[in-house]
Short mmCIF file of C-alpha atoms in Angstrom, two decimals:
data_model
loop_
_atom_site.label_atom_id
_atom_site.label_comp_id
_atom_site.label_asym_id
_atom_site.label_seq_id
_atom_site.Cartn_x
_atom_site.Cartn_y
_atom_site.Cartn_z
CA MET A 443 -6.32 11.85 27.69
CA LYS A 444 -8.05 10.46 24.77
CA ALA A 445 -6.31 8.36 21.60
CA ILE A 446 -6.83 11.47 19.77
CA HIS A 447 -5.06 13.35 22.05
CA ARG A 448 -2.05 10.90 21.93
CA ILE A 449 -2.22 11.02 18.04
CA LYS A 450 -1.98 15.02 18.23
CA GLN A 451 1.00 14.18 20.74
CA TYR A 452 2.58 12.55 17.91
CA ILE A 453 1.86 14.65 15.06
CA ASP A 454 3.72 17.58 16.91
CA TYR A 455 6.72 15.53 17.81
CA LYS A 456 6.92 14.17 14.50
CA GLY A 457 6.57 17.76 12.77
CA LEU A 458 4.20 16.98 10.60
CA ASN A 459 0.12 18.84 10.42
CA ASN A 460 -2.78 17.48 10.99
CA SER A 461 -3.15 16.91 6.81
CA SER A 462 -0.09 15.34 5.84
CA PHE A 463 -0.89 13.23 8.58
CA GLU A 464 -4.48 12.39 7.54
CA LYS A 465 -3.45 11.83 3.65
CA LYS A 466 -0.55 9.37 5.10
CA ASN A 467 -3.06 7.97 6.97
CA ASN A 468 -6.22 7.50 4.77
CA LEU A 469 -8.34 9.44 6.59
CA SER A 470 -10.33 12.47 4.99
CA ASN A 471 -9.15 16.40 5.21
CA GLY A 472 -10.14 18.04 8.44
CA TYR A 473 -10.29 14.54 10.86
CA ILE A 474 -8.31 15.24 12.99
CA GLY A 475 -8.83 18.80 13.74
CA THR A 476 -13.17 17.65 14.48
CA GLN A 477 -12.00 14.55 16.23
CA LEU A 478 -9.97 17.17 18.65
CA LYS A 479 -13.20 19.66 18.68
CA ARG A 480 -15.29 17.35 18.98
CA GLU A 481 -13.36 15.00 21.92
CA SER A 482 -14.22 11.56 20.03
CA ASP A 483 -13.05 8.31 20.36
CA LEU A 484 -11.24 6.78 17.59
CA GLY A 485 -12.81 3.78 15.83
CA GLU A 486 -10.69 0.94 15.34
CA GLY A 487 -10.54 0.98 11.37
CA VAL A 488 -8.86 4.01 11.97
CA LEU A 489 -6.77 3.31 15.34
CA ASN A 490 -5.40 -0.14 11.87
CA LYS A 491 -4.88 2.61 9.84
CA ILE A 492 -2.96 4.80 11.79
CA LEU A 493 -0.87 1.44 13.29
CA ASP A 494 -0.08 0.06 9.74
CA ASN A 495 1.13 3.80 8.60
CA CYS A 496 2.94 4.86 11.24
CA LEU A 497 5.00 1.73 12.27
CA ASP A 498 6.63 3.76 14.82
CA ILE A 499 4.18 4.30 17.48
CA ASN A 500 4.00 2.18 19.89
CA PRO A 501 0.24 0.43 19.74
CA VAL A 502 0.44 0.08 23.90
CA TRP A 503 0.46 3.88 24.49
CA LEU A 504 -1.81 4.71 21.21
CA LEU A 505 -4.50 3.11 22.73
CA THR A 506 -4.28 3.18 26.56
CA GLY A 507 -1.30 5.55 27.10
CA ASP A 508 0.24 3.30 28.74
CA GLY A 509 4.54 3.22 28.23
CA GLU A 510 5.96 5.09 25.61
CA MET A 511 4.92 6.62 22.20
CA LEU A 512 7.60 5.27 19.98
CA LYS A 513 8.38 1.59 20.21
CA SER A 514 11.82 0.69 21.22
CA ASN A 515 14.99 -0.13 18.52
CA ASP A 516 14.44 -3.73 18.84
CA ASP A 517 10.98 -3.59 17.73
CA LEU A 518 11.85 -1.17 14.77
CA SER A 519 14.10 -3.68 13.71
CA ASP A 520 12.11 -6.07 13.70
CA ILE A 521 9.42 -3.68 11.29
CA ALA A 522 12.47 -3.38 9.47
CA LEU A 523 12.64 -7.16 8.70
CA ILE A 524 8.76 -7.23 8.17
CA ASP A 525 9.07 -4.77 6.04
CA ALA A 526 11.38 -6.35 3.81
CA ILE A 527 9.43 -9.14 3.84
CA ARG A 528 6.63 -7.58 2.66
CA MET A 529 8.64 -5.94 -0.15
CA GLN A 530 9.99 -9.33 -1.37
CA LYS A 531 6.62 -10.47 -1.14
CA LYS A 532 5.54 -7.54 -3.80
CA LEU A 533 8.85 -8.57 -6.16
CA ASN A 534 7.66 -12.25 -6.53
CA VAL A 535 4.08 -11.23 -7.30
CA ALA A 536 5.88 -8.59 -9.80
CA GLU A 537 7.29 -11.31 -11.02
CA LYS A 538 4.58 -13.75 -11.81
CA LYS A 539 3.09 -11.23 -13.04
CA ILE A 540 5.51 -10.09 -15.72
CA LYS A 541 6.46 -13.62 -16.73
CA ILE A 542 2.57 -14.31 -17.24
CA LEU A 543 2.55 -10.85 -19.38
CA ILE A 544 5.92 -12.37 -21.36
CA GLU A 545 4.21 -15.82 -22.09
CA LEU A 546 1.45 -13.83 -23.04
CA ASN A 547 2.72 -11.59 -25.84
CA GLU A 548 4.58 -14.44 -26.63
CA PHE A 549 1.48 -16.35 -27.42
CA TYR A 550 0.01 -13.15 -29.27
CA ARG A 551 3.04 -12.82 -31.41
CA GLU A 552 2.47 -16.37 -32.63
CA GLU A 553 -1.35 -15.74 -33.04
CA ILE A 554 -0.74 -12.69 -35.26
CA GLU A 555 2.07 -15.02 -37.41
CA GLU A 556 -0.52 -17.39 -37.95
CA LEU A 557 -3.15 -15.01 -39.24
CA LYS A 558 -0.71 -12.69 -41.32
CA GLN A 559 0.15 -16.62 -42.73
CA GLU A 560 -3.61 -16.92 -43.26
CA ILE A 561 -3.78 -13.24 -44.87
CA LYS A 562 -1.46 -14.43 -47.62
CA GLN A 563 -3.78 -17.55 -47.97
CA LEU A 564 -6.63 -15.88 -48.99
CA GLU A 565 -5.10 -13.22 -51.05
CA LYS A 566 -3.65 -15.78 -53.33
CA LYS A 567 -6.80 -17.35 -53.09
CA ILE A 568 -8.15 -14.09 -54.57
CA ASN A 569 -5.85 -13.05 -56.14
CA THR A 570 -6.01 -16.53 -58.79
#
C-alpha cells in the first residue's frame, strides 16, 4: 500500500473529507483525489507538511506502513510539550515586538512634541 492510501485511511479514520484535509495541510484543492487516481507517490515536501500538521500520525506508519497509524500516548504527551514550547516562543517574540512598538510610539510622541514646539516658535517669528 502506498503512502497516499495510508493518508486516505487516516482521513477516513478522522472523519474528514479530502478538501478539509487539503486545507489543513496547505495542499492544493483536489490534490488527494488526483494522487489517488494516479496511484502517485507523495513527495518529501507533501509528507513533511502532513507530518507538521497532523501531529498524531505515526511517521513510520505513514512512510512504510509498519506499526500503528497513530502515535502512542507517550508520543502525544511529547507533542503537547513541544507545542507548548513553540507557543511560548511565539509569545516571547510577540512580547518583544510589543516592547519595540511601545518604544517607537514613545519616540514618535517625543518627536511630535518637539515639532509642535518648533511650529510654535516659527509662528511667533512670523507674527513678530
